Coordinates of C-alpha atoms and ligand atoms in Angstrom, one line a residue:
M1 CA 5.8 50.0 -37.1
K2 CA 6.4 46.3 -37.8
K3 CA 6.2 44.3 -34.7
G4 CA 9.0 41.8 -34.0
K5 CA 9.0 38.4 -32.4
I6 CA 10.6 36.6 -29.5
F7 CA 11.5 33.0 -29.6
V8 CA 12.4 31.5 -26.3
V9 CA 14.4 28.5 -27.4
G10 CA 15.4 25.5 -25.5
F11 CA 18.3 23.9 -27.4
G12 CA 18.5 20.7 -25.5
P13 CA 21.5 19.3 -23.7
G14 CA 24.1 20.6 -26.1
A15 CA 24.7 18.3 -29.1
T16 CA 23.3 19.4 -32.4
E17 CA 21.5 16.1 -32.9
H18 CA 19.4 16.9 -29.8
I19 CA 18.2 20.2 -31.0
T20 CA 14.6 20.1 -32.3
G21 CA 13.8 21.1 -35.8
R22 CA 11.7 24.0 -34.6
A23 CA 14.5 25.3 -32.4
L24 CA 16.9 25.2 -35.3
E25 CA 14.3 27.1 -37.5
A26 CA 13.8 29.7 -34.8
L27 CA 17.6 30.2 -34.4
Q28 CA 18.1 30.5 -38.1
E29 CA 15.1 32.9 -38.6
S30 CA 16.4 35.3 -35.9
N31 CA 18.3 38.5 -36.4
Y32 CA 19.4 38.4 -32.8
I33 CA 20.5 35.6 -30.5
I34 CA 20.7 36.4 -26.9
G35 CA 22.0 34.1 -24.2
Y36 CA 24.5 33.2 -21.6
K37 CA 28.0 33.0 -23.2
T38 CA 28.7 29.3 -22.6
Y39 CA 25.4 28.5 -24.3
V40 CA 25.9 30.9 -27.2
E41 CA 29.2 29.1 -27.8
L42 CA 27.4 25.8 -28.1
I43 CA 25.0 26.9 -30.9
K44 CA 27.0 29.6 -32.6
H45 CA 28.0 27.5 -35.6
L46 CA 24.4 26.9 -36.4
V47 CA 23.2 30.5 -36.9
T48 CA 23.8 33.4 -39.2
A49 CA 22.2 36.1 -37.0
K50 CA 23.6 39.5 -37.5
S51 CA 24.0 40.0 -33.8
I52 CA 24.9 37.5 -31.2
V53 CA 24.6 38.9 -27.7
S54 CA 26.3 36.8 -25.0
T55 CA 26.0 37.9 -21.4
G56 CA 27.2 36.7 -18.0
M57 CA 25.3 34.2 -16.0
T58 CA 23.7 36.5 -13.6
E59 CA 22.4 38.9 -16.1
E60 CA 19.2 37.0 -16.9
V61 CA 16.8 39.9 -16.3
S62 CA 18.8 42.3 -18.5
R63 CA 18.9 39.6 -21.2
A64 CA 15.1 39.4 -21.2
Q65 CA 14.7 43.1 -21.2
D66 CA 17.2 43.4 -24.1
A67 CA 15.2 40.8 -26.0
V68 CA 11.9 42.6 -25.5
K69 CA 13.4 45.9 -26.6
K70 CA 14.9 44.5 -29.8
A71 CA 11.6 42.7 -30.7
E72 CA 9.6 45.9 -30.0
A73 CA 11.9 47.6 -32.5
G74 CA 10.9 45.0 -35.1
G75 CA 13.6 42.4 -34.6
I76 CA 13.3 38.7 -34.6
V77 CA 15.0 37.6 -31.4
S78 CA 15.9 34.2 -30.0
V79 CA 16.5 34.0 -26.3
I80 CA 18.2 30.8 -25.6
S81 CA 18.2 28.4 -22.7
S82 CA 19.9 25.0 -22.4
G83 CA 17.6 22.0 -22.1
D84 CA 14.0 23.2 -22.0
S85 CA 13.3 27.0 -22.1
G86 CA 10.4 26.5 -19.7
A87 CA 12.3 24.5 -17.0
Y88 CA 14.5 26.9 -14.9
G89 CA 14.9 28.6 -18.3
M90 CA 14.3 32.0 -19.8
A91 CA 10.6 31.6 -20.7
G92 CA 9.1 32.8 -17.5
L93 CA 11.4 35.7 -17.2
V94 CA 10.6 36.9 -20.7
Y95 CA 6.9 36.8 -19.8
E96 CA 7.5 38.6 -16.6
V97 CA 9.3 41.5 -18.4
L98 CA 6.5 41.7 -20.9
I99 CA 3.8 41.6 -18.3
E100 CA 5.4 44.5 -16.5
K101 CA 5.0 46.5 -19.7
G102 CA 1.3 45.6 -20.0
W103 CA 1.9 43.2 -22.9
T104 CA -1.0 41.0 -24.2
E105 CA -0.9 38.4 -26.8
A106 CA -3.5 40.2 -28.9
E107 CA -1.7 43.6 -28.9
G108 CA 1.9 42.9 -28.2
I109 CA 4.8 41.4 -29.9
E110 CA 4.6 37.7 -30.9
V111 CA 6.1 35.2 -28.4
E112 CA 6.9 31.6 -29.2
I113 CA 8.2 29.2 -26.5
V114 CA 10.2 26.5 -28.3
P115 CA 10.5 23.4 -26.0
G116 CA 13.7 21.4 -25.7
I117 CA 15.0 18.2 -24.1
S118 CA 15.5 19.0 -20.4
A119 CA 18.4 17.7 -18.4
I120 CA 16.2 15.2 -16.5
N121 CA 15.5 13.5 -19.8
S122 CA 18.9 13.8 -21.5
C123 CA 20.7 12.7 -18.3
A124 CA 18.3 9.8 -17.7
S125 CA 18.9 8.5 -21.2
L126 CA 22.7 8.3 -20.4
L127 CA 22.0 6.4 -17.2
G128 CA 19.6 3.8 -18.5
A129 CA 16.0 4.3 -17.5
P130 CA 15.9 5.8 -14.0
V131 CA 12.9 8.1 -14.5
M132 CA 10.3 5.5 -15.5
H133 CA 8.0 6.3 -12.7
D134 CA 6.6 9.4 -11.0
S135 CA 9.4 11.9 -10.7
C136 CA 10.2 15.5 -9.9
T137 CA 12.9 18.1 -10.5
I138 CA 14.2 20.1 -7.6
S139 CA 16.7 22.9 -8.0
L140 CA 19.0 23.3 -5.1
S141 CA 19.8 26.9 -5.9
D142 CA 18.7 29.1 -3.1
H143 CA 19.6 32.1 -5.1
L144 CA 15.9 33.0 -5.7
T145 CA 14.2 30.5 -3.5
P146 CA 14.5 30.3 0.3
W147 CA 16.2 27.1 1.5
T148 CA 13.3 26.4 3.9
V149 CA 11.1 25.9 0.8
I150 CA 13.6 23.7 -1.0
E151 CA 14.1 21.7 2.1
K152 CA 10.3 21.0 2.3
R153 CA 10.2 19.9 -1.3
I154 CA 13.1 17.4 -0.8
E155 CA 11.4 16.1 2.3
A156 CA 8.1 15.7 0.5
A157 CA 9.6 14.0 -2.6
G158 CA 11.6 11.7 -0.3
M159 CA 8.5 10.8 1.6
A160 CA 6.4 10.2 -1.5
D161 CA 9.0 7.9 -3.1
F162 CA 9.5 10.2 -6.2
V163 CA 12.5 9.7 -8.5
I164 CA 14.3 13.0 -8.0
A165 CA 16.4 15.0 -10.4
L166 CA 18.4 17.6 -8.6
Y167 CA 19.2 20.6 -10.8
N168 CA 21.9 23.2 -9.8
P169 CA 23.1 20.8 -7.1
K170 CA 26.3 22.6 -6.2
S171 CA 28.5 25.5 -7.2
G172 CA 31.9 26.9 -6.1
R173 CA 30.2 28.9 -3.3
R174 CA 27.1 26.7 -2.8
T175 CA 28.3 23.5 -1.3
R176 CA 26.0 22.9 1.7
Q177 CA 22.7 22.2 -0.1
I178 CA 23.6 18.9 -1.6
V179 CA 24.9 17.6 1.8
E180 CA 21.6 18.6 3.4
A181 CA 19.6 17.1 0.6
Q182 CA 21.4 13.9 1.1
N183 CA 20.7 13.9 4.8
I184 CA 17.0 14.5 4.3
L185 CA 16.7 11.8 1.7
L186 CA 18.6 9.2 3.8
K187 CA 15.7 9.5 6.3
Y188 CA 13.4 8.1 3.7
R189 CA 15.5 6.1 1.3
S190 CA 18.0 3.3 1.7
P191 CA 21.7 4.3 1.6
D192 CA 22.0 1.8 -1.3
T193 CA 19.5 3.7 -3.4
P194 CA 21.0 4.1 -6.9
V195 CA 22.1 7.6 -7.9
G196 CA 23.4 8.8 -11.2
L197 CA 25.6 11.9 -11.6
V198 CA 25.7 13.2 -15.1
K199 CA 27.9 16.1 -15.9
S200 CA 27.6 17.9 -19.3
A201 CA 25.3 15.5 -20.9
Y202 CA 25.8 15.3 -24.7
R203 CA 28.6 17.9 -24.5
E204 CA 32.3 17.6 -24.9
N205 CA 33.2 16.9 -21.2
Q206 CA 30.3 14.5 -20.6
H207 CA 31.0 12.4 -17.4
I208 CA 28.8 9.8 -15.9
V209 CA 29.0 8.3 -12.4
L210 CA 26.8 5.5 -11.0
T211 CA 26.8 5.7 -7.2
T212 CA 24.5 5.4 -4.3
L213 CA 22.7 7.8 -2.0
S214 CA 25.2 7.2 0.8
E215 CA 28.3 7.6 -1.4
M216 CA 27.3 10.2 -3.9
L217 CA 29.2 13.0 -2.2
D218 CA 32.5 11.2 -2.7
H219 CA 32.3 12.2 -6.3
D220 CA 32.7 15.4 -8.2
I221 CA 29.4 17.3 -8.4
G222 CA 29.2 20.8 -9.9
M223 CA 27.2 23.4 -11.7
L224 CA 27.0 21.2 -14.8
T225 CA 25.9 18.1 -13.0
T226 CA 22.4 16.7 -12.7
V227 CA 21.9 14.3 -9.9
I228 CA 19.2 11.6 -10.4
I229 CA 18.1 9.7 -7.4
G230 CA 16.1 6.5 -7.8
N231 CA 13.0 5.5 -5.9
S232 CA 12.7 2.6 -3.5
S233 CA 12.6 0.0 -6.3
T234 CA 15.2 1.5 -8.6
F235 CA 18.2 -0.9 -9.2
F236 CA 21.5 -1.3 -11.0
Y237 CA 21.9 -3.6 -13.9
D238 CA 24.9 -3.9 -16.1
N239 CA 26.1 -0.4 -15.4
K240 CA 22.7 1.1 -15.8
I241 CA 20.1 2.5 -13.4
I242 CA 16.6 1.2 -14.0
T243 CA 13.4 2.0 -12.3
P244 CA 10.6 -0.4 -12.9
R245 CA 7.4 0.9 -14.5
G246 CA 5.4 0.2 -11.4
Y247 CA 5.3 -1.6 -8.1
Q248 CA 3.3 -4.5 -9.2
R249 CA 3.9 -7.6 -11.3
K250 CA 1.1 -9.9 -12.4
Y251 CA 1.4 -13.6 -12.7
T252 CA -1.0 -16.5 -13.3
L253 CA -1.1 -20.2 -13.1
G254 CA 1.3 -22.1 -15.3
E255 CA 0.7 -23.7 -18.7
G256 CA -1.4 -26.8 -19.4
K257 CA -3.3 -28.3 -16.6
Q258 CA -1.7 -26.6 -13.7
S259 CA 0.5 -28.4 -11.3
L260 CA 0.0 -25.4 -9.1
K261 CA 3.4 -24.0 -8.7
P262 CA 2.8 -20.7 -10.3
H263 CA 5.7 -18.8 -8.8
Q264 CA 8.1 -21.3 -10.2
R265 CA 7.0 -20.4 -13.6
L266 CA 7.2 -16.7 -13.3
K267 CA 9.1 -15.5 -16.2
K268 CA 12.2 -13.9 -14.7
E269 CA 13.8 -13.6 -18.1
A270 CA 10.9 -11.4 -19.2
E271 CA 11.1 -9.1 -16.2
P272 CA 14.8 -9.0 -15.3
W273 CA 14.1 -6.4 -12.7
A274 CA 12.0 -8.7 -10.6
L275 CA 15.0 -10.2 -9.1
D276 CA 13.4 -11.9 -6.1
Q277 CA 9.8 -12.5 -7.0
E278 CA 9.4 -15.4 -4.6
T279 CA 9.4 -13.1 -1.6
G280 CA 7.7 -10.3 -3.3
E281 CA 10.5 -7.9 -2.4
A282 CA 12.9 -6.9 -5.1
K283 CA 16.5 -7.2 -3.9
S284 CA 18.6 -4.1 -4.2
G285 CA 20.1 -4.3 -7.7
Y286 CA 23.3 -3.0 -6.2
E287 CA 23.7 -6.0 -4.0
E288 CA 22.8 -8.2 -6.9
I289 CA 25.5 -6.7 -9.1
L290 CA 28.1 -6.9 -6.4
R291 CA 27.2 -10.6 -5.9
K292 CA 27.4 -11.3 -9.6
A293 CA 30.4 -9.3 -10.7
P294 CA 32.0 -7.1 -8.0
E295 CA 34.3 -5.5 -10.5
Q296 CA 31.2 -4.2 -12.4
A297 CA 30.0 -2.4 -9.4
P298 CA 30.1 1.3 -10.1
V299 CA 31.4 2.1 -6.6
Q300 CA 33.5 -0.1 -4.4
Q301 CA 31.9 -0.8 -1.2
Q302 CA 34.8 0.4 0.9
E303 CA 34.2 1.4 4.5
Q304 CA 30.8 2.8 4.3
K305 CA 30.4 6.3 5.6
V306 CA 28.3 6.0 8.6
Q307 CA 25.4 8.4 8.2
S308 CA 24.2 10.4 11.2
M309 CA 20.7 8.7 11.0
D310 CA 22.4 5.3 11.0
M311 CA 24.4 6.3 14.1
A312 CA 21.4 7.5 15.9
L313 CA 19.6 4.3 15.1
K314 CA 22.5 2.2 16.3
A315 CA 22.8 4.2 19.5
L316 CA 19.1 3.7 20.1
S317 CA 19.3 0.0 19.5
M318 CA 22.2 -0.3 21.9
V319 CA 20.1 1.3 24.6
S320 CA 17.0 -0.7 23.9
K321 CA 19.0 -3.8 23.1
E322 CA 16.8 -4.3 20.0
E323 CA 17.2 -3.5 16.4
V324 CA 15.4 -0.2 15.9
E325 CA 13.8 0.2 12.5
N326 CA 14.1 3.6 10.9
P327 CA 10.5 4.7 11.2
F328 CA 10.7 7.1 8.2
L329 CA 12.1 4.7 5.7
V330 CA 9.9 4.4 2.7
R331 CA 9.8 0.8 1.4
Q332 CA 7.5 0.2 -1.5
P333 CA 8.2 -3.4 -2.2
I334 CA 7.3 -4.9 -5.5
E335 CA 4.0 -6.5 -5.1
N336 CA 3.2 -9.7 -6.9
I337 CA -0.4 -9.9 -8.0
F338 CA -1.6 -13.4 -8.5
E339 CA -4.2 -13.4 -11.2
F340 CA -6.4 -16.3 -12.1
S341 CA -9.8 -17.2 -13.3
V342 CA -12.6 -19.1 -11.4
S343 CA -15.8 -20.7 -12.5
P344 CA -18.3 -23.1 -10.9
G345 CA -17.4 -25.7 -13.5
V346 CA -17.8 -26.4 -17.2
A347 CA -21.3 -27.8 -17.1
N348 CA -22.5 -26.2 -13.9
K349 CA -23.8 -22.7 -13.8
M350 CA -25.0 -22.6 -10.2
I351 CA -22.8 -21.0 -7.5
T352 CA -23.5 -21.8 -3.9
A353 CA -23.5 -19.5 -0.9
E354 CA -20.5 -21.5 0.5
Q355 CA -18.6 -21.0 -2.7
M356 CA -19.3 -17.3 -2.6
L357 CA -18.1 -17.2 0.9
V358 CA -14.8 -18.9 0.1
L359 CA -14.4 -16.6 -2.9
A360 CA -15.0 -13.5 -0.8
E361 CA -12.5 -14.8 1.7
V362 CA -9.9 -15.3 -1.0
V363 CA -10.5 -11.9 -2.6
G364 CA -10.4 -10.2 0.8
E365 CA -10.5 -6.5 1.2
K366 CA -7.7 -5.6 -1.2
G367 CA -8.2 -8.1 -4.0
T368 CA -10.6 -7.7 -6.9
L369 CA -13.2 -10.0 -8.5
E370 CA -14.3 -9.3 -12.0
Y371 CA -17.0 -11.1 -14.1
T372 CA -16.1 -11.7 -17.7
P373 CA -18.1 -12.1 -20.9
D374 CA -17.1 -15.8 -21.0
H375 CA -18.7 -16.7 -17.6
H376 CA -15.6 -16.6 -15.4
F377 CA -14.5 -14.5 -12.4
I378 CA -11.1 -13.0 -12.7
V379 CA -9.5 -12.8 -9.3
K380 CA -6.5 -10.5 -8.6
V381 CA -4.9 -10.8 -5.2
T382 CA -1.6 -10.5 -3.5
T383 CA -0.6 -13.6 -1.7
D384 CA 2.4 -15.4 -0.3
N385 CA 0.8 -18.7 -0.9
P386 CA -1.0 -19.0 -4.2
E387 CA -1.1 -22.7 -4.0
A388 CA -3.1 -22.7 -0.7
M389 CA -5.6 -20.3 -2.3
V390 CA -6.1 -22.7 -5.2
V391 CA -6.5 -25.7 -3.0
K392 CA -9.1 -23.8 -0.9
L393 CA -11.2 -22.9 -4.0
E394 CA -10.9 -26.4 -5.5
K395 CA -12.1 -27.9 -2.2
E396 CA -15.3 -26.0 -2.8
H397 CA -15.6 -27.5 -6.3
L398 CA -14.6 -24.3 -8.0
T399 CA -12.5 -24.6 -11.2
V400 CA -9.4 -22.5 -11.1
M401 CA -7.6 -21.6 -14.3
P402 CA -4.9 -19.3 -15.6
T403 CA -5.7 -16.1 -17.3
G404 CA -4.2 -14.6 -20.4
E405 CA -3.7 -16.3 -23.8
V406 CA -5.1 -19.6 -22.9
L407 CA -7.8 -22.0 -24.0
K408 CA -11.2 -21.6 -22.4
V409 CA -14.1 -24.0 -22.5
K410 CA -17.6 -22.7 -22.2
A411 CA -20.5 -25.1 -22.2
C412 CA -24.3 -24.9 -21.8
D413 CA -26.1 -25.9 -18.6
F414 CA -27.3 -29.1 -20.3
C415 CA -30.8 -28.0 -19.2
Y416 CA -29.7 -28.3 -15.6
G417 CA -28.4 -31.8 -16.2
E418 CA -31.5 -33.2 -17.9
K419 CA -29.5 -33.6 -21.1
A420 CA -26.6 -35.2 -19.5
D421 CA -25.4 -37.6 -22.2
S422 CA -22.7 -35.3 -23.5
I423 CA -21.5 -33.8 -20.3
P424 CA -18.6 -36.2 -20.0
Y425 CA -17.3 -35.1 -23.4
A426 CA -17.4 -31.4 -22.4
E427 CA -15.6 -32.3 -19.2
E428 CA -13.0 -34.3 -21.0
I429 CA -12.3 -31.4 -23.3
A430 CA -12.0 -29.1 -20.4
A431 CA -9.7 -31.4 -18.5
K432 CA -7.5 -31.9 -21.4
F433 CA -7.2 -28.4 -22.8
E434 CA -8.5 -25.7 -20.4
G435 CA -5.7 -23.3 -19.5
M436 CA -3.5 -24.5 -22.3
K437 CA -1.2 -21.7 -23.4
L438 CA -1.8 -20.6 -27.0
P439 CA -0.8 -17.8 -29.4
K440 CA -4.1 -16.0 -28.4
Q441 CA -7.1 -16.8 -26.3
L442 CA -9.1 -19.6 -27.8
H443 CA -12.7 -20.3 -26.9
V444 CA -14.2 -23.7 -27.3
G445 CA -18.0 -23.6 -27.0
F446 CA -19.9 -26.8 -26.2
N447 CA -23.7 -27.3 -26.4
G448 CA -25.6 -30.4 -25.3
C449 CA -28.3 -30.2 -27.9
G450 CA -29.1 -28.8 -31.4
M451 CA -30.7 -25.7 -29.9
A452 CA -27.2 -24.5 -29.5
C453 CA -28.5 -21.9 -27.0
Y454 CA -25.1 -21.1 -25.5
R455 CA -23.9 -19.9 -28.9
P456 CA -21.1 -22.3 -29.5
V457 CA -21.4 -21.4 -33.2
F458 CA -20.0 -18.0 -32.2
D459 CA -16.9 -19.5 -30.6
D460 CA -13.5 -20.2 -32.2
I461 CA -14.3 -23.9 -32.1
G462 CA -18.0 -24.8 -31.6
I463 CA -19.2 -28.3 -30.7
V464 CA -22.9 -29.2 -30.8
Y465 CA -24.2 -32.6 -29.6
R466 CA -27.1 -33.7 -31.7
K467 CA -28.7 -37.2 -32.1
K468 CA -25.8 -38.8 -30.2
K469 CA -23.3 -37.4 -32.6
F470 CA -21.4 -34.1 -32.9
D471 CA -21.4 -31.2 -35.3
L472 CA -18.3 -29.0 -35.5
F473 CA -18.0 -25.3 -36.3
I474 CA -14.8 -23.3 -36.6
G475 CA -13.6 -19.8 -37.4
A476 CA -16.3 -17.6 -35.9
K477 CA -15.5 -13.9 -35.5
P478 CA -17.2 -13.4 -32.1
V479 CA -16.7 -9.7 -31.7
G480 CA -16.7 -6.5 -33.6
R481 CA -19.3 -5.0 -35.9
T482 CA -18.3 -7.5 -38.6
A483 CA -18.9 -10.4 -36.2
H484 CA -20.0 -13.6 -37.9
A485 CA -20.7 -17.3 -37.0
G486 CA -18.2 -20.0 -37.6
Q487 CA -18.4 -22.3 -40.6
P488 CA -19.8 -25.8 -40.2
I489 CA -17.0 -28.1 -41.1
A490 CA -18.2 -31.6 -40.0
E491 CA -21.6 -33.1 -39.1
G492 CA -22.4 -36.3 -37.4
I493 CA -19.0 -36.9 -35.9
E494 CA -18.9 -40.2 -34.0
P495 CA -18.3 -39.5 -30.3
E496 CA -15.0 -41.4 -30.2
D497 CA -13.7 -39.3 -33.1
L498 CA -14.6 -36.0 -31.5
I499 CA -11.7 -35.4 -29.2
P500 CA -8.9 -36.6 -31.5
L501 CA -10.3 -34.2 -34.2
V502 CA -10.5 -31.2 -31.8
T503 CA -7.0 -32.0 -30.6
R504 CA -5.6 -31.9 -34.1
I505 CA -7.3 -28.6 -34.8
I506 CA -5.9 -27.0 -31.6
E507 CA -2.5 -28.4 -32.2
E508 CA -2.3 -27.1 -35.7
Y509 CA -3.3 -23.6 -34.4
E510 CA -0.9 -23.8 -31.5
Q511 CA 2.0 -24.7 -33.8
N512 CA 1.4 -22.5 -36.8
A513 CA -0.4 -19.3 -35.8
H514 CA 1.6 -16.1 -35.3
P515 CA 1.8 -14.8 -31.7
N516 CA -1.4 -12.9 -31.0
E517 CA -3.2 -14.2 -34.1
R518 CA -6.8 -15.1 -33.3
F519 CA -8.1 -18.4 -34.6
F520 CA -10.4 -16.8 -37.2
K521 CA -7.5 -14.7 -38.5
Y522 CA -5.3 -17.7 -38.7
F523 CA -7.9 -19.6 -40.6
K524 CA -8.5 -16.7 -43.0
R525 CA -4.7 -16.4 -43.6
V526 CA -3.9 -20.1 -44.2
K527 CA -7.2 -20.9 -45.9
K528 CA -7.2 -24.4 -44.6
V529 CA -7.2 -26.0 -41.2
L530 CA -6.5 -29.8 -41.4
N531 CA -8.3 -30.5 -44.7
Y532 CA -11.1 -28.1 -44.1
D533 CA -11.2 -25.2 -46.6
Y534 CA -11.9 -21.6 -45.5
Y535 CA -15.1 -20.0 -46.6
D536 CA -15.6 -16.3 -46.2
M537 CA -18.5 -16.1 -43.7
S538 CA -18.3 -12.4 -43.2
C539 CA -20.9 -9.9 -44.1
K540 CA -20.3 -8.5 -47.6
I541 CA -21.4 -5.0 -46.8
E542 CA -18.4 -2.7 -46.2
V543 CA -18.2 -1.6 -42.6
E544 CA -15.8 1.0 -41.5
P545 CA -13.3 -0.4 -39.0
A546 CA -13.8 0.9 -35.5
P547 CA -11.1 0.2 -33.0
C548 CA -11.9 0.1 -29.3
G549 CA -13.0 3.4 -27.9
D550 CA -14.1 4.9 -31.2
Ligands
SAH601 N1 16.7 24.7 -18.7 C1 17.6 23.6 -18.3 C2 17.9 23.7 -16.8 C3 18.7 24.9 -16.4 S1 19.1 24.9 -14.7 C4 17.0 22.3 -18.7 O1 15.9 22.2 -19.0 O2 17.8 21.3 -18.7 C5 20.8 24.4 -14.8 C6 21.0 23.0 -14.4 O3 20.5 22.1 -15.3 C7 22.5 22.6 -14.2 O4 22.9 23.0 -12.9 C8 22.4 21.1 -14.3 O5 21.9 20.6 -13.1 C9 21.3 21.0 -15.3 N2 21.8 20.8 -16.7 C10 21.6 21.5 -17.8 N3 22.2 21.0 -18.9 C11 22.8 19.9 -18.5 C12 23.7 18.9 -19.1 N4 23.9 19.0 -20.4 N5 24.1 17.9 -18.4 C13 23.9 17.8 -17.1 N6 23.1 18.7 -16.4 C14 22.6 19.7 -17.1

């Protein structure tokens, strides 16, 4: 006898555009469609199956049994679930029925689980971006799960600062669970925590409410609602709920030669969620939106319902005459990581014990210190006072520079100072350009004699001091398997002409290169820098490209 097949199809939130191609194929290939009647209604127009079996909500087991029976008789059957078939859907149940009958993949009927867009994803998309970070789904239905287990999961998720999507939050008969869930979460999360209520996402009666943890119960929540609760850094912005990607922001020293006010140059416009970077603590976006445009606030801040925890804390503080902090409250403030680069200096390669001690002190137990291929230490630390840190390091004669797409100067050790003639030029170049913001990191290499032992010829701009004059190389490709040296563009440059010439090259690159375009790529593209023509210095043998990691 011909064996049939069961598809367990998640058809997404409801709208045809959100059904996957595979789900549609499965529905159209099937002779039978089996599902809860509301769902069957949603997809009926898409199928031609000879039999559509719609059953009541509580008849899930009989639906699965029916599907297995029909497939065993040779039918192609689609059992449908809204959202994803594997998330509180029919997939597990179909397998359970099959297992009871001793089914195995090798011997039994074919089973294909067709995934779909689950409510957490469809609802999140309508709210903005609330699920950007670690999240979980919790079903509040205690129909098949004891409430004590559900309670523990809410507690754990609250404690661990997960973004939470509550499925099956409330029904006509089940009204207590959502109240208890709110109470548990208020122990760990601020009453202002953004909450989104999405009812019937991508269906006809779609309804979206932006509210807060303390006020969410003032709104209609039902069987068709998913409740999305933000984590401790989630905020409102322009009628959207947004959770930052992480709890850390990086910043470095400013452009050009730093005047050491890095936090003033933090790019707020690039990271609109970091609303209060100066203090390191993001302000509640809700407060911010109220301040900017009270009428935009999704919920009016009327008399706030006083939560029981609040009351308890207030009572406690009255007795003790001091403000009592909620000991459970999870606050995961946005951490600002100050990132910068340190070196013992452009001509100096020695690092003293005192310098190491100061560096160790600055890095502390939580910071990191990383040595780079271009002879710098990258320091990453959290600090309230980046300026003091820089002052401390500079006092020990360490050079502090920004990280990122900036100009870096590397010089030889001038044979430990024995070939000192050209050191002032190296220092002048460093003083003038180091840390300058550019389309991409640019390395200037400087060598104090014709041995060129620090390989300036392999830097974007290479300068070699020889017989009291300078030779200049540009356009090296320093990395990759097709690496090559730069091309010599000028020899015997008079010392007074060197810095003006280098300045013009850097300025041309700064003004004309595309963002992220390395110097050698720029040179290859435009074929001319100043009046120096480009020559192809690359190896002529074909080498297969190998991106990082391959
Ligand atoms: N398999 C489904 C979940 C079924 S449990 C999925 O992956 O999405 C039923 C619960 O899912 C509902 O109580 C509601 O909380 C949520 N839900 C399903 N579809 C929804 C929709 N279109 N809009 C909002 N919530 C939805």
